[in-house]
Structure formats: structure tokens, C-alpha cells
Short mmCIF file of C-alpha atoms in Angstrom, two decimals:
data_model
loop_
_atom_site.label_atom_id
_atom_site.label_comp_id
_atom_site.label_asym_id
_atom_site.label_seq_id
_atom_site.Cartn_x
_atom_site.Cartn_y
_atom_site.Cartn_z
CA UNK A 1 106.98 147.34 126.13
CA UNK A 2 108.33 143.69 125.82
CA UNK A 3 104.66 142.60 127.33
CA UNK A 4 102.98 144.55 124.66
CA UNK A 5 105.23 142.74 122.15
CA UNK A 6 104.43 139.43 123.41
CA UNK A 7 100.90 139.72 123.62
CA UNK A 8 100.78 141.25 120.03
CA UNK A 9 102.83 137.93 118.93
CA UNK A 10 100.65 135.81 120.89
CA UNK A 11 97.62 137.52 119.22
CA UNK A 12 99.12 137.12 115.79
CA UNK A 13 100.16 133.41 116.33
CA UNK A 14 96.33 132.63 117.41
CA UNK A 15 95.15 134.32 114.45
CA UNK A 16 97.13 132.74 111.93
CA UNK A 17 96.46 129.18 113.57
CA UNK A 18 92.76 130.03 113.28
CA UNK A 19 93.04 130.91 109.67
CA UNK A 20 94.99 127.50 109.25
CA UNK A 21 92.46 125.60 111.02
CA UNK A 22 89.70 126.94 109.02
CA UNK A 23 91.21 126.15 105.52
CA UNK A 24 89.56 123.77 103.67
CA UNK A 25 90.70 121.08 101.39
CA UNK A 26 90.04 122.13 97.95
CA UNK A 27 87.14 120.05 96.33
CA UNK A 28 88.25 117.14 94.33
CA UNK A 29 87.94 116.66 90.37
CA UNK A 30 87.78 113.21 88.37
CA UNK A 31 91.40 113.95 87.44
CA UNK A 32 92.33 113.92 91.20
CA UNK A 33 90.89 110.63 91.90
CA UNK A 34 92.50 109.21 88.51
CA UNK A 35 94.99 107.01 90.12
CA UNK A 36 95.34 103.81 92.39
CA UNK A 37 94.09 104.03 95.99
CA UNK A 38 94.93 101.28 98.74
CA UNK A 39 93.49 100.85 102.22
CA UNK A 40 90.95 99.13 104.19
CA UNK A 41 88.81 98.99 107.81
CA UNK A 42 90.67 101.45 109.90
CA UNK A 43 92.23 99.61 113.19
CA UNK A 44 90.83 96.25 111.56
CA UNK A 45 92.26 93.22 109.96
CA UNK A 46 89.41 92.33 107.57
CA UNK A 47 88.71 93.78 104.09
CA UNK A 48 91.82 95.33 102.03
CA UNK A 49 91.02 97.25 98.88
CA UNK A 50 92.72 98.31 95.87
CA UNK A 51 90.58 100.86 93.70
CA UNK A 52 92.12 102.02 90.50
CA UNK A 53 90.33 104.70 88.37
CA UNK A 54 90.86 106.44 85.02
CA UNK A 55 90.40 110.01 84.25
CA UNK A 56 86.79 109.26 83.57
CA UNK A 57 85.96 107.72 86.67
CA UNK A 58 85.88 104.05 85.47
CA UNK A 59 88.17 101.45 86.80
CA UNK A 60 88.81 98.18 88.77
CA UNK A 61 88.13 97.60 92.39
CA UNK A 62 89.79 94.62 94.04
CA UNK A 63 88.53 93.43 97.58
CA UNK A 64 90.19 90.81 99.66
CA UNK A 65 87.36 90.19 102.27
CA UNK A 66 89.41 88.34 104.77
CA UNK A 67 93.14 87.46 105.03
CA UNK A 68 94.28 84.32 103.05
CA UNK A 69 90.78 84.44 101.15
CA UNK A 70 91.14 85.08 97.45
CA UNK A 71 90.48 88.59 96.22
CA UNK A 72 87.29 89.53 94.09
CA UNK A 73 87.16 92.17 91.41
CA UNK A 74 84.55 94.80 90.57
CA UNK A 75 84.25 97.07 87.57
CA UNK A 76 83.84 100.55 88.35
CA UNK A 77 81.33 101.69 85.52
CA UNK A 78 80.72 105.26 86.98
CA UNK A 79 81.96 107.48 89.44
CA UNK A 80 79.85 110.42 90.46
CA UNK A 81 81.36 113.10 92.45
CA UNK A 82 79.59 116.09 93.92
CA UNK A 83 81.63 118.85 96.14
CA UNK A 84 82.98 116.11 98.25
CA UNK A 85 80.48 113.36 98.08
CA UNK A 86 81.56 110.54 95.87
CA UNK A 87 79.67 107.56 94.90
CA UNK A 88 80.99 104.38 92.59
CA UNK A 89 78.76 102.53 90.35
CA UNK A 90 80.19 98.85 90.69
CA UNK A 91 79.53 95.58 88.74
CA UNK A 92 80.84 92.32 90.17
CA UNK A 93 83.44 91.02 87.88
CA UNK A 94 83.81 87.55 89.50
CA UNK A 95 81.03 84.91 89.13
CA UNK A 96 80.79 84.64 93.18
CA UNK A 97 81.45 88.03 94.00
CA UNK A 98 78.87 89.61 96.12
CA UNK A 99 77.14 92.84 94.95
CA UNK A 100 78.29 95.63 97.09
CA UNK A 101 78.12 99.55 97.13
CA UNK A 102 80.80 101.81 97.59
CA UNK A 103 80.38 105.74 98.42
CA UNK A 104 81.61 108.48 101.03
CA UNK A 105 83.90 111.51 100.97
CA UNK A 106 86.68 112.30 98.66
CA UNK A 107 89.79 114.78 98.87
CA UNK A 108 92.25 114.89 96.15
CA UNK A 109 94.45 112.81 98.67
CA UNK A 110 91.99 110.38 100.34
CA UNK A 111 88.89 108.63 100.41
CA UNK A 112 86.69 108.17 103.56
CA UNK A 113 84.28 105.74 102.32
CA UNK A 114 81.69 103.32 103.44
CA UNK A 115 81.11 99.85 101.82
CA UNK A 116 78.13 97.39 102.05
CA UNK A 117 76.49 94.46 100.80
CA UNK A 118 73.44 95.15 98.32
CA UNK A 119 71.77 91.99 99.16
CA UNK A 120 72.85 91.63 102.80
CA UNK A 121 72.62 93.98 105.79
CA UNK A 122 76.43 94.88 106.53
CA UNK A 123 78.57 97.85 105.80
CA UNK A 124 81.90 99.03 106.94
CA UNK A 125 83.88 102.28 107.06
CA UNK A 126 87.14 102.17 105.03
CA UNK A 127 89.72 104.49 104.39
CA UNK A 128 91.91 104.54 100.95
CA UNK A 129 95.06 106.38 100.54
CA UNK A 130 96.58 107.24 97.23
CA UNK A 131 98.86 104.02 96.44
CA UNK A 132 102.18 106.05 95.32
CA UNK A 133 101.83 107.49 98.88
CA UNK A 134 101.30 104.45 100.58
CA UNK A 135 104.31 102.66 98.50
CA UNK A 136 106.57 105.51 99.25
CA UNK A 137 106.00 105.26 102.88
CA UNK A 138 106.55 101.68 103.14
CA UNK A 139 109.86 102.18 100.97
CA UNK A 140 111.14 104.62 103.58
CA UNK A 141 110.43 102.56 106.67
CA UNK A 142 111.92 99.51 104.71
CA UNK A 143 114.90 101.38 103.98
CA UNK A 144 115.48 102.82 107.36
CA UNK A 145 115.05 99.42 109.03
CA UNK A 146 117.76 97.96 106.74
CA UNK A 147 119.95 100.78 107.74
CA UNK A 148 119.45 100.38 111.59
CA UNK A 149 120.10 96.88 111.10
CA UNK A 150 123.45 97.51 109.36
CA UNK A 151 124.39 99.57 112.48
CA UNK A 152 124.10 96.46 114.75
#
């Protein structure tokens, strides 16, 4: 009898984990993207991005291409969203800013994108997270570091 219960429990757990693993994140809406986003090249030290969008999909993209270099500004003229695919129409706001494109995959909580030069042959993968989430995590680890130091 115990073996039957254990087998039944294992089967139920397997089914539950399968159902959880196949649950899709809901498709984003423009209203989900209407916030500030931070991030850059995964596992890299090059470009860093801040993207801010309003509820109509317009906004501002700031890029720092290299550490210690001045940032460049781009106006987001439009955001096109089809299911999980997202594409941004960008216009350089700074005279010396390179013309770039930005597109990729969006969920309500993150942006997995590619950026590249329109006039050049470069592109990179970038990952952006909601700014409020990034700042909250920074605050938590900073506060905890201060607590640990007080214990010394």
C-alpha cells in the first residue's frame, strides 16, 4: 500500500512539474513595456542601456557604448509589438550618435533583444530588466552588505 501511495505521489508531482514547465508567460502589451529598463550585453562589459517607454510605445534610449565613454541618446518614435516579437523605431538624438536598430523578444518582465548598426555590420545580444526590479535588488544586497559589516 505504501508503495502504491509513493508511486501515485511521484506521478502527481511529475504531472504538476510538467504542467508548470509548459506554462507560457503571457504575451506582453504596450502597457507592460511602459516603464524604464536597464541592462546590457550578457556576460560583457561593453554597452549599457537604459530604455524608457510610455504607454504609447514612445520614449528614450540611452546607450553607453564603452565604459568611461559618454552616453548617446536615441528617441524611440514607435514600438511595434506582435505576440512576443518587439521592434523599436529609433532616431539618434545626439549629432554624433550612430544610427542603430533594436528588436527582439519581449515578456512583461524582461526584454531579450539584439542591437546593431544600420550603417555598420555589427550586432549584439542584450538583455534588459525592469529598472524597478534592478534597483530593488541592488538595494537589498547593499543593505545586507552594510548589515554584515556591522557584525564585524
